Amino acid sequence: MIPLSDELPTVRTPWMTYALLAAMLLVWVFVQGAGFDQQALVASVCNLGMVPGELTHMAPIGTAVPLGRGLACVVDNDPINLLTPVISMFLHGGWGHLLGNCLFFWVFGNNIEDSLGSFRFLVFYIICGLAAAAAHIIAQPGSPLPTVGASGAISGVLGAYLVLYPRVRVRMLFIFFIVPIRAWLVLIWWFFWQLVAALPELTNGADLTGGVAVWAHVGGFVTGVVLVKFFENRHLVVRRTGIA
């Protein structure tokens, strides 16, 4: 099922949501070549993506990870590695990855920004993204695989939505039908499947060949649940709850 929209209108224009979406799109086009230049895409993922083993120094320098035909990412010790937990939030691995993240962020992010205010929302978003990165690093400290994407931070937004607006209906696309479903059911179901995918990694190690760092999703979501009440603008939440 795919979320299309919710039934909770915004009170104010979500400028920060627009700005973050624009940043993702601009980085995708001008830094990553919009996916049309394979070499530029691989270089951006390799050089700017977050590699847990580079941050923990548990991946041997020189370890090569294939990222395409004739292309590989080599573990290094460049200073920029320290910034990759933030930079990687604005990178993506393909059009499907980008558009999926943008859709989830648009459906749930505009209302969370409206409940926190633009600046608080930005800080909250970055903290959730960093917590997601930390969760992935803790789960796979020696991984030489680069990870990219906004999904960890967006998972925090989903967790915040679960806390603030569990009863709001979300319009979900199911095959060819649009079905309104309460947000708590959508989000708990989503989180359940993240846990199902993540738990085997604790005993079997990560297999990120499919490009999904599910512990980042878990970490971001839990962080959003825990922290959103510290960031909310209670006046706005009360007004919006009345609308719901």
Coordinates of N, CA and C in Angstrom, one line a residue:
M1 N 0.8 -1.2 0.0 CA 0.0 0.0 0.0 C 0.9 1.3 0.0
I2 N 0.4 2.3 -0.7 CA 1.2 3.5 -0.9 C 0.4 4.7 -0.3
P3 N 0.9 5.5 0.6 CA 0.2 6.7 1.0 C 0.1 7.8 0.0
L4 N -1.1 8.3 -0.2 CA -1.3 9.4 -1.2 C -1.5 10.7 -0.5
S5 N -2.2 10.8 0.6 CA -2.5 12.0 1.3 C -3.2 11.7 2.6
D6 N -3.3 12.7 3.4 CA -4.1 12.5 4.7 C -5.2 13.5 4.7
E7 N -6.1 13.3 5.7 CA -7.3 14.2 5.8 C -7.1 15.3 6.8
L8 N -5.9 15.6 7.1 CA -5.6 16.7 8.1 C -5.0 17.9 7.4
P9 N -5.8 19.0 7.2 CA -5.2 20.2 6.5 C -4.2 20.9 7.4
T10 N -3.3 21.6 6.7 CA -2.3 22.4 7.4 C -2.8 23.7 7.7
V11 N -2.2 24.3 8.8 CA -2.6 25.7 9.2 C -1.7 26.7 8.6
R12 N -0.4 26.4 8.4 CA 0.5 27.3 7.8 C 1.2 26.6 6.6
T13 N 1.8 27.4 5.7 CA 2.5 26.8 4.6 C 3.8 26.1 5.1
P14 N 4.0 24.9 4.7 CA 5.1 24.1 5.2 C 6.4 24.4 4.4
W15 N 6.9 25.6 4.7 CA 8.1 26.0 3.9 C 9.3 25.1 4.1
M16 N 9.5 24.6 5.3 CA 10.7 23.8 5.5 C 10.6 22.4 4.8
T17 N 9.4 21.9 4.7 CA 9.1 20.7 4.0 C 9.4 20.9 2.5
Y18 N 9.0 22.0 2.0 CA 9.3 22.4 0.6 C 10.8 22.5 0.4
A19 N 11.5 23.1 1.3 CA 12.9 23.3 1.2 C 13.7 22.0 1.2
L20 N 13.3 21.1 2.1 CA 14.0 19.8 2.2 C 13.7 19.0 1.0
L21 N 12.5 19.0 0.5 CA 12.2 18.3 -0.8 C 13.0 18.9 -1.9
A22 N 13.1 20.2 -2.0 CA 13.9 20.9 -3.0 C 15.3 20.5 -2.9
A23 N 15.9 20.4 -1.7 CA 17.3 20.1 -1.5 C 17.5 18.7 -2.0
M24 N 16.6 17.7 -1.7 CA 16.8 16.4 -2.2 C 16.8 16.3 -3.7
L25 N 15.9 17.0 -4.3 CA 15.8 17.0 -5.8 C 17.0 17.7 -6.4
L26 N 17.5 18.8 -5.9 CA 18.6 19.5 -6.4 C 19.9 18.7 -6.3
V27 N 20.1 18.0 -5.2 CA 21.2 17.2 -5.0 C 21.2 16.0 -6.0
W28 N 20.0 15.4 -6.2 CA 19.8 14.3 -7.1 C 20.2 14.7 -8.5
V29 N 19.8 15.9 -8.9 CA 20.0 16.4 -10.3 C 21.4 16.8 -10.5
F30 N 21.9 17.7 -9.6 CA 23.2 18.4 -9.9 C 24.4 17.7 -9.3
V31 N 24.2 16.9 -8.3 CA 25.3 16.2 -7.7 C 25.4 14.7 -8.2
Q32 N 24.2 14.1 -8.3 CA 24.1 12.7 -8.7 C 23.8 12.5 -10.1
G33 N 23.6 13.5 -10.9 CA 23.4 13.3 -12.3 C 22.0 12.8 -12.7
A34 N 21.1 12.9 -11.7 CA 19.7 12.4 -11.9 C 19.6 11.0 -12.3
G35 N 20.7 10.2 -11.9 CA 20.7 8.8 -12.2 C 21.0 8.4 -13.7
F36 N 21.2 9.4 -14.5 CA 21.5 9.2 -15.9 C 23.0 9.0 -16.2
D37 N 23.8 9.5 -15.3 CA 25.3 9.3 -15.4 C 25.7 8.3 -14.3
Q38 N 25.9 7.1 -14.7 CA 26.2 6.0 -13.8 C 27.5 6.3 -13.0
Q39 N 28.5 6.9 -13.6 CA 29.7 7.1 -12.9 C 29.5 8.2 -11.8
A40 N 28.8 9.3 -12.2 CA 28.5 10.3 -11.2 C 27.7 9.8 -10.1
L41 N 26.7 9.0 -10.3 CA 25.9 8.4 -9.3 C 26.7 7.6 -8.3
V42 N 27.5 6.7 -8.9 CA 28.3 5.8 -8.0 C 29.3 6.6 -7.2
A43 N 29.9 7.7 -7.9 CA 30.9 8.5 -7.2 C 30.3 9.2 -6.0
S44 N 29.0 9.7 -6.2 CA 28.4 10.4 -5.1 C 28.0 9.5 -4.0
V45 N 27.6 8.3 -4.3 CA 27.2 7.4 -3.2 C 28.5 6.9 -2.5
C46 N 29.5 6.7 -3.2 CA 30.8 6.2 -2.6 C 31.5 7.3 -1.8
N47 N 31.6 8.5 -2.3 CA 32.4 9.6 -1.7 C 31.6 10.3 -0.6
L48 N 30.2 10.4 -0.8 CA 29.4 11.2 0.1 C 28.4 10.3 1.0
G49 N 28.3 9.1 0.6 CA 27.4 8.2 1.4 C 28.1 7.8 2.7
M50 N 27.3 7.4 3.7 CA 27.8 7.0 5.0 C 28.3 5.6 5.0
V51 N 29.5 5.3 5.3 CA 30.1 4.0 5.4 C 30.4 3.7 6.9
P52 N 29.6 2.8 7.5 CA 29.8 2.6 9.0 C 31.3 2.2 9.3
G53 N 31.9 1.4 8.5 CA 33.2 0.9 8.8 C 34.3 2.0 8.7
E54 N 34.0 3.1 7.9 CA 34.9 4.2 7.8 C 34.8 5.1 9.1
L55 N 33.6 5.2 9.6 CA 33.4 6.0 10.8 C 33.9 5.3 12.1
T56 N 33.8 4.0 12.1 CA 34.3 3.2 13.3 C 35.7 2.8 13.1
H57 N 36.3 2.9 11.9 CA 37.6 2.4 11.5 C 37.7 0.9 11.7
M58 N 36.6 0.2 11.6 CA 36.5 -1.2 11.6 C 36.6 -1.9 10.3
A59 N 36.4 -1.2 9.2 CA 36.6 -1.7 7.9 C 38.0 -1.4 7.4
P60 N 38.7 -2.4 7.0 CA 40.1 -2.1 6.5 C 40.2 -1.2 5.4
I61 N 41.1 -0.2 5.5 CA 41.3 0.8 4.4 C 41.7 0.0 3.1
G62 N 41.1 0.4 2.0 CA 41.4 -0.3 0.8 C 40.4 -1.4 0.4
T63 N 39.5 -1.7 1.3 CA 38.4 -2.7 1.0 C 37.6 -2.2 -0.1
A64 N 37.4 -3.0 -1.1 CA 36.6 -2.5 -2.3 C 35.2 -3.2 -2.3
V65 N 34.2 -2.4 -2.6 CA 32.8 -2.9 -2.6 C 32.3 -2.6 -4.0
P66 N 32.0 -3.6 -4.8 CA 31.4 -3.4 -6.2 C 30.1 -2.6 -6.2
L67 N 30.0 -1.6 -7.0 CA 28.8 -0.8 -7.1 C 28.2 -0.7 -8.5
G68 N 28.8 -1.5 -9.4 CA 28.4 -1.4 -10.7 C 29.4 -2.1 -11.6
R69 N 29.1 -2.2 -12.9 CA 30.0 -2.9 -13.8 C 31.3 -2.1 -13.9
G70 N 32.4 -2.7 -13.5 CA 33.7 -2.0 -13.5 C 33.8 -0.9 -12.5
L71 N 32.9 -0.7 -11.6 CA 33.0 0.4 -10.6 C 33.0 -0.2 -9.2
A72 N 33.8 0.4 -8.3 CA 33.8 -0.1 -6.9 C 34.1 1.1 -6.0
C73 N 33.6 0.9 -4.8 CA 33.8 1.9 -3.7 C 34.9 1.4 -2.8
V74 N 35.9 2.2 -2.5 CA 37.0 1.7 -1.7 C 37.0 2.5 -0.4
V75 N 37.1 1.7 0.7 CA 37.1 2.3 2.0 C 38.3 3.2 2.2
D76 N 38.1 4.4 2.7 CA 39.2 5.3 2.9 C 39.1 6.0 4.3
N77 N 40.0 7.0 4.5 CA 40.0 7.7 5.8 C 39.9 9.2 5.5
D78 N 39.2 9.6 4.5 CA 39.1 11.1 4.2 C 38.3 11.8 5.3
P79 N 38.7 13.1 5.6 CA 38.0 13.9 6.6 C 36.5 14.1 6.4
I80 N 36.1 14.1 5.1 CA 34.7 14.3 4.8 C 33.8 13.2 5.4
N81 N 34.4 12.0 5.7 CA 33.7 10.9 6.2 C 32.9 11.3 7.5
L82 N 33.4 12.2 8.3 CA 32.8 12.6 9.5 C 31.5 13.3 9.2
L83 N 31.3 13.9 8.0 CA 30.1 14.7 7.7 C 29.1 13.8 7.0
T84 N 29.4 12.6 6.6 CA 28.5 11.8 5.8 C 27.2 11.4 6.5
P85 N 27.1 11.3 7.8 CA 25.8 11.0 8.4 C 24.8 12.1 8.0
V86 N 25.2 13.3 7.9 CA 24.3 14.4 7.5 C 24.2 14.5 5.9
I87 N 25.3 14.5 5.2 CA 25.3 14.6 3.8 C 24.4 13.5 3.1
S88 N 24.6 12.3 3.7 CA 23.9 11.1 3.0 C 22.4 11.2 3.1
M89 N 21.9 12.0 4.0 CA 20.4 12.2 4.1 C 19.8 12.8 2.8
F90 N 20.7 13.5 2.0 CA 20.2 14.2 0.9 C 20.5 13.5 -0.4
L91 N 21.1 12.3 -0.3 CA 21.5 11.5 -1.5 C 20.5 10.3 -1.6
H92 N 20.4 9.8 -2.9 CA 19.6 8.7 -3.1 C 20.2 7.7 -4.1
G93 N 19.7 6.5 -4.2 CA 20.3 5.5 -5.0 C 19.6 5.3 -6.3
G94 N 18.5 6.0 -6.6 CA 17.8 5.8 -7.8 C 16.5 6.6 -7.8
W95 N 15.8 6.7 -8.9 CA 14.5 7.4 -9.0 C 13.5 6.8 -8.1
G96 N 13.4 5.5 -8.0 CA 12.4 4.9 -7.1 C 12.6 5.3 -5.7
H97 N 13.9 5.2 -5.3 CA 14.3 5.5 -3.9 C 13.9 7.0 -3.6
L98 N 14.3 7.9 -4.5 CA 14.0 9.3 -4.3 C 12.5 9.6 -4.2
L99 N 11.8 9.1 -5.2 CA 10.3 9.4 -5.3 C 9.5 8.8 -4.1
G100 N 9.9 7.6 -3.7 CA 9.3 7.0 -2.6 C 9.5 7.8 -1.3
N101 N 10.7 8.2 -1.1 CA 11.0 9.0 0.1 C 10.3 10.3 0.1
C102 N 10.3 11.0 -1.1 CA 9.6 12.3 -1.2 C 8.1 12.1 -1.0
L103 N 7.5 11.0 -1.4 CA 6.0 10.8 -1.3 C 5.7 10.7 0.2
F104 N 6.4 9.8 0.9 CA 6.2 9.6 2.4 C 6.4 10.9 3.1
F105 N 7.5 11.7 2.7 CA 7.8 12.9 3.4 C 6.7 13.9 3.2
W106 N 6.2 14.0 2.0 CA 5.2 15.0 1.7 C 3.9 14.7 2.5
V107 N 3.5 13.4 2.5 CA 2.2 13.1 3.1 C 2.2 13.3 4.6
F108 N 3.3 13.0 5.3 CA 3.4 13.1 6.7 C 4.2 14.3 7.2
G109 N 5.1 14.8 6.4 CA 6.0 15.8 6.9 C 5.4 17.2 7.1
N110 N 4.5 17.5 6.1 CA 3.9 18.9 6.2 C 3.1 19.1 7.5
N111 N 2.4 18.1 8.0 CA 1.6 18.3 9.2 C 2.5 18.3 10.4
I112 N 3.6 17.6 10.4 CA 4.6 17.6 11.5 C 5.2 18.9 11.6
E113 N 5.6 19.5 10.4 CA 6.2 20.8 10.5 C 5.2 21.8 11.0
D114 N 3.9 21.7 10.6 CA 2.9 22.6 11.1 C 2.7 22.5 12.6
S115 N 3.1 21.4 13.1 CA 2.9 21.2 14.6 C 4.1 21.6 15.4
L116 N 5.3 21.7 14.7 CA 6.5 22.0 15.4 C 7.0 23.5 15.1
G117 N 6.6 24.0 14.0 CA 7.2 25.2 13.5 C 8.4 24.8 12.6
S118 N 8.8 25.7 11.7 CA 9.8 25.4 10.6 C 11.1 25.1 11.2
F119 N 11.7 25.9 12.1 CA 13.0 25.7 12.6 C 13.1 24.5 13.5
R120 N 12.1 24.3 14.4 CA 12.1 23.1 15.2 C 12.0 21.8 14.4
F121 N 11.2 21.9 13.3 CA 11.0 20.8 12.4 C 12.4 20.4 11.8
L122 N 13.1 21.4 11.3 CA 14.4 21.1 10.7 C 15.4 20.4 11.7
V123 N 15.4 21.0 13.0 CA 16.3 20.4 14.0 C 15.8 19.0 14.3
F124 N 14.5 18.8 14.4 CA 13.9 17.5 14.7 C 14.3 16.5 13.6
Y125 N 14.2 16.9 12.4 CA 14.4 16.1 11.2 C 15.9 15.6 11.2
I126 N 16.8 16.6 11.4 CA 18.2 16.2 11.4 C 18.6 15.3 12.5
I127 N 18.0 15.5 13.7 CA 18.3 14.7 14.9 C 17.8 13.3 14.6
C128 N 16.6 13.1 14.0 CA 16.1 11.8 13.7 C 17.0 11.1 12.7
G129 N 17.5 11.9 11.7 CA 18.4 11.3 10.7 C 19.7 10.8 11.3
L130 N 20.2 11.6 12.2 CA 21.5 11.2 12.9 C 21.3 10.0 13.8
A131 N 20.1 10.0 14.4 CA 19.8 8.8 15.3 C 19.7 7.5 14.4
A132 N 19.1 7.7 13.2 CA 18.9 6.6 12.3 C 20.3 6.1 11.9
A133 N 21.2 7.1 11.6 CA 22.5 6.7 11.2 C 23.3 6.0 12.3
A134 N 23.1 6.4 13.5 CA 23.7 5.8 14.7 C 23.2 4.4 14.8
A135 N 21.9 4.2 14.7 CA 21.3 2.8 14.8 C 21.9 1.9 13.8
H136 N 22.1 2.4 12.5 CA 22.7 1.5 11.5 C 24.2 1.2 11.8
I137 N 24.9 2.2 12.3 CA 26.3 2.0 12.7 C 26.4 1.0 13.8
I138 N 25.5 1.1 14.8 CA 25.6 0.1 15.9 C 25.3 -1.3 15.5
A139 N 24.3 -1.4 14.5 CA 23.9 -2.7 14.0 C 25.0 -3.3 13.2
Q140 N 25.7 -2.5 12.4 CA 26.7 -3.0 11.4 C 28.0 -2.1 11.5
P141 N 28.7 -2.1 12.6 CA 29.8 -1.2 12.8 C 31.0 -1.4 11.8
G142 N 31.1 -2.6 11.3 CA 32.2 -2.8 10.4 C 31.9 -2.9 8.9
S143 N 30.6 -2.5 8.6 CA 30.2 -2.6 7.2 C 31.0 -1.6 6.3
P144 N 31.5 -2.1 5.1 CA 32.1 -1.3 4.2 C 31.2 -0.7 3.1
L145 N 29.9 -1.0 3.2 CA 28.9 -0.6 2.3 C 28.4 0.8 2.5
P146 N 28.4 1.7 1.5 CA 27.9 3.1 1.7 C 26.4 3.0 1.7
T147 N 25.8 3.9 2.6 CA 24.3 4.0 2.7 C 23.9 5.4 2.4
V148 N 22.8 5.6 1.7 CA 22.3 6.9 1.4 C 20.8 6.9 1.5
G149 N 20.3 8.1 1.6 CA 18.8 8.3 1.6 C 18.3 9.0 2.8
A150 N 17.1 9.6 2.6 CA 16.4 10.4 3.7 C 15.5 9.5 4.5
S151 N 15.4 8.2 4.3 CA 14.4 7.4 4.9 C 14.6 7.3 6.4
G152 N 15.8 7.4 6.9 CA 16.0 7.4 8.4 C 15.3 8.6 9.0
A153 N 15.6 9.8 8.5 CA 15.0 11.0 9.0 C 13.5 11.0 8.8
I154 N 13.0 10.5 7.7 CA 11.6 10.5 7.4 C 10.9 9.5 8.3
S155 N 11.6 8.4 8.7 CA 11.1 7.5 9.7 C 10.8 8.2 11.0
G156 N 11.6 9.1 11.3 CA 11.4 9.9 12.6 C 10.1 10.7 12.4
V157 N 9.8 11.3 11.2 CA 8.6 12.0 11.0 C 7.4 11.1 11.1
L158 N 7.5 9.9 10.6 CA 6.4 8.9 10.8 C 6.2 8.6 12.2
G159 N 7.2 8.4 13.0 CA 7.0 8.2 14.4 C 6.3 9.4 15.1
A160 N 6.7 10.6 14.7 CA 6.1 11.8 15.3 C 4.6 11.8 14.9
Y161 N 4.3 11.4 13.7 CA 2.9 11.4 13.3 C 2.1 10.4 14.1
L162 N 2.6 9.3 14.4 CA 2.0 8.3 15.2 C 1.6 8.8 16.6
V163 N 2.5 9.6 17.1 CA 2.2 10.2 18.5 C 1.2 11.3 18.4
L164 N 1.3 12.2 17.5 CA 0.5 13.4 17.4 C -0.9 13.2 16.8
Y165 N -0.9 12.4 15.8 CA -2.2 12.3 15.0 C -2.5 10.8 14.6
P166 N -2.6 10.0 15.6 CA -2.9 8.5 15.3 C -4.2 8.3 14.7
R167 N -5.2 9.1 14.9 CA -6.6 8.8 14.5 C -6.9 9.5 13.1
V168 N -6.0 10.3 12.6 CA -6.2 10.9 11.3 C -6.2 9.8 10.2
R169 N -7.1 9.9 9.3 CA -7.2 8.9 8.2 C -6.2 9.3 7.1
V170 N -5.5 8.3 6.6 CA -4.5 8.4 5.5 C -5.1 7.7 4.3
R171 N -5.1 8.4 3.2 CA -5.6 7.7 1.9 C -4.5 6.9 1.3
M172 N -4.7 5.6 1.3 CA -3.8 4.6 0.9 C -4.2 4.0 -0.5
L173 N -3.2 3.9 -1.4 CA -3.5 3.3 -2.7 C -3.3 1.8 -2.5
F174 N -4.3 1.0 -2.7 CA -4.2 -0.5 -2.6 C -4.6 -1.1 -3.9
I175 N -3.6 -1.5 -4.7 CA -3.8 -2.0 -6.1 C -4.5 -0.8 -6.9
F176 N -5.8 -0.9 -7.2 CA -6.4 0.2 -8.0 C -7.4 0.9 -7.1
F177 N -7.4 0.7 -5.8 CA -8.4 1.4 -5.0 C -7.7 2.3 -4.0
I178 N -8.4 3.4 -3.6 CA -7.9 4.3 -2.6 C -8.8 4.1 -1.3
V179 N -8.1 3.7 -0.2 CA -8.8 3.3 1.0 C -8.3 4.2 2.1
P180 N -9.2 4.9 2.8 CA -8.8 5.7 4.0 C -8.6 4.8 5.2
I181 N -7.4 4.9 5.8 CA -7.1 4.0 7.0 C -6.5 4.9 8.1
R182 N -6.8 4.6 9.3 CA -6.3 5.4 10.4 C -4.8 5.4 10.4
A183 N -4.2 6.5 10.7 CA -2.7 6.6 10.7 C -2.0 5.6 11.6
W184 N -2.6 5.4 12.8 CA -1.9 4.5 13.7 C -1.8 3.1 13.1
L185 N -2.8 2.6 12.4 CA -2.7 1.3 11.8 C -1.7 1.3 10.7
V186 N -1.7 2.3 9.8 CA -0.7 2.4 8.7 C 0.7 2.4 9.3
L187 N 1.0 3.2 10.3 CA 2.3 3.4 10.8 C 2.8 2.2 11.7
I188 N 2.0 1.6 12.5 CA 2.4 0.5 13.2 C 2.6 -0.7 12.3
W189 N 1.8 -0.9 11.3 CA 2.0 -1.9 10.3 C 3.4 -1.7 9.6
W190 N 3.7 -0.5 9.2 CA 4.9 -0.2 8.6 C 6.1 -0.5 9.5
F191 N 6.0 -0.1 10.7 CA 7.1 -0.3 11.7 C 7.3 -1.8 12.0
F192 N 6.2 -2.5 12.0 CA 6.2 -4.0 12.3 C 7.1 -4.6 11.2
W193 N 6.9 -4.3 9.9 CA 7.7 -4.9 8.9 C 9.1 -4.5 8.9
Q194 N 9.4 -3.3 9.4 CA 10.8 -2.9 9.5 C 11.5 -3.8 10.5
L195 N 10.8 -4.0 11.6 CA 11.4 -4.9 12.7 C 11.5 -6.3 12.1
V196 N 10.6 -6.8 11.4 CA 10.7 -8.2 10.8 C 11.9 -8.2 9.9
A197 N 12.2 -7.2 9.2 CA 13.4 -7.2 8.3 C 14.7 -7.0 9.1
A198 N 14.6 -6.2 10.2 CA 15.8 -5.9 10.9 C 16.3 -6.9 11.9
L199 N 15.4 -7.6 12.5 CA 15.9 -8.5 13.6 C 16.8 -9.6 13.1
P200 N 16.7 -10.2 11.9 CA 17.6 -11.2 11.5 C 19.1 -10.7 11.4
E201 N 19.3 -9.4 11.2 CA 20.6 -8.8 11.1 C 21.4 -9.0 12.4
L202 N 20.7 -9.1 13.6 CA 21.3 -9.2 14.8 C 22.1 -10.5 15.0
T203 N 21.7 -11.5 14.3 CA 22.4 -12.8 14.4 C 23.1 -13.2 13.1
N204 N 22.6 -12.7 11.9 CA 23.1 -13.1 10.7 C 24.0 -12.1 10.0
G205 N 24.0 -10.9 10.5 CA 24.8 -9.8 9.9 C 23.9 -9.2 8.8
A206 N 24.4 -8.0 8.3 CA 23.6 -7.3 7.3 C 23.8 -7.8 5.9
D207 N 22.8 -7.8 5.2 CA 22.9 -8.0 3.7 C 22.2 -6.8 3.1
L208 N 23.0 -5.8 2.7 CA 22.4 -4.6 2.2 C 22.5 -4.5 0.7
T209 N 22.6 -5.7 0.0 CA 22.7 -5.7 -1.4 C 21.4 -5.1 -2.0
G210 N 20.3 -5.2 -1.3 CA 19.0 -4.6 -1.8 C 19.0 -3.1 -1.5
G211 N 19.9 -2.6 -0.8 CA 20.0 -1.1 -0.6 C 19.2 -0.6 0.6
V212 N 18.7 -1.5 1.5 CA 17.9 -1.0 2.6 C 18.6 -1.2 3.9
A213 N 18.8 -0.1 4.6 CA 19.4 -0.2 6.0 C 18.2 -0.1 7.0
V214 N 17.6 -1.3 7.3 CA 16.3 -1.2 8.0 C 16.5 -0.8 9.5
W215 N 17.7 -1.0 10.1 CA 17.9 -0.5 11.4 C 17.9 1.0 11.5
A216 N 18.3 1.6 10.4 CA 18.1 3.1 10.3 C 16.7 3.5 10.4
H217 N 15.8 2.8 9.7 CA 14.4 3.1 9.8 C 13.9 2.9 11.2
V218 N 14.3 1.8 11.9 CA 13.8 1.5 13.2 C 14.3 2.6 14.2
G219 N 15.6 3.0 14.1 CA 16.2 4.0 14.9 C 15.5 5.3 14.7
G220 N 15.3 5.7 13.5 CA 14.7 7.0 13.2 C 13.3 7.1 13.7
F221 N 12.5 6.0 13.5 CA 11.1 6.0 14.0 C 11.0 6.1 15.5
V222 N 11.8 5.3 16.2 CA 11.8 5.3 17.7 C 12.2 6.7 18.2
T223 N 13.2 7.3 17.6 CA 13.6 8.6 18.0 C 12.5 9.7 17.8
G224 N 11.8 9.6 16.7 CA 10.6 10.5 16.4 C 9.5 10.3 17.5
V225 N 9.2 9.1 17.8 CA 8.2 8.8 18.9 C 8.6 9.4 20.2
V226 N 9.9 9.3 20.5 CA 10.4 9.7 21.8 C 10.5 11.2 21.9
L227 N 11.0 11.9 20.8 CA 11.4 13.3 20.9 C 10.3 14.3 20.5
V228 N 9.3 13.8 19.8 CA 8.4 14.8 19.2 C 7.7 15.7 20.2
K229 N 7.3 15.1 21.4 CA 6.7 15.9 22.4 C 7.5 17.0 23.0
F230 N 8.9 16.9 22.8 CA 9.8 17.9 23.3 C 9.9 19.1 22.3
F231 N 9.5 18.8 21.0 CA 9.6 19.7 19.9 C 8.3 20.4 19.6
E232 N 7.2 19.8 19.9 CA 5.9 20.3 19.4 C 5.5 21.7 19.9
N233 N 4.8 22.4 19.1 CA 4.2 23.6 19.5 C 2.7 23.2 19.9
R234 N 2.5 23.2 21.2 CA 1.3 22.6 21.7 C 0.0 23.4 21.2
H235 N 0.2 24.7 21.1 CA -0.9 25.5 20.6 C -1.4 25.1 19.2
L236 N -0.4 24.8 18.4 CA -0.8 24.4 17.0 C -1.3 23.0 17.0
V237 N -0.8 22.1 17.8 CA -1.3 20.7 17.9 C -2.8 20.7 18.3
V238 N -3.1 21.5 19.3 CA -4.5 21.6 19.8 C -5.4 22.1 18.7
R239 N -5.0 23.1 18.0 CA -5.8 23.6 16.9 C -6.1 22.6 15.8
R240 N -5.0 21.9 15.5 CA -5.1 20.9 14.4 C -5.8 19.6 14.9
T241 N -5.7 19.3 16.1 CA -6.5 18.1 16.6 C -8.0 18.4 16.6
G242 N -8.4 19.7 16.8 CA -9.8 20.0 16.7 C -10.3 19.9 15.2
I243 N -9.4 20.1 14.3 CA -9.8 19.9 12.9 C -10.0 18.5 12.6
A244 N -9.1 17.6 13.1 CA -9.2 16.2 12.9 C -10.4 15.6 13.5

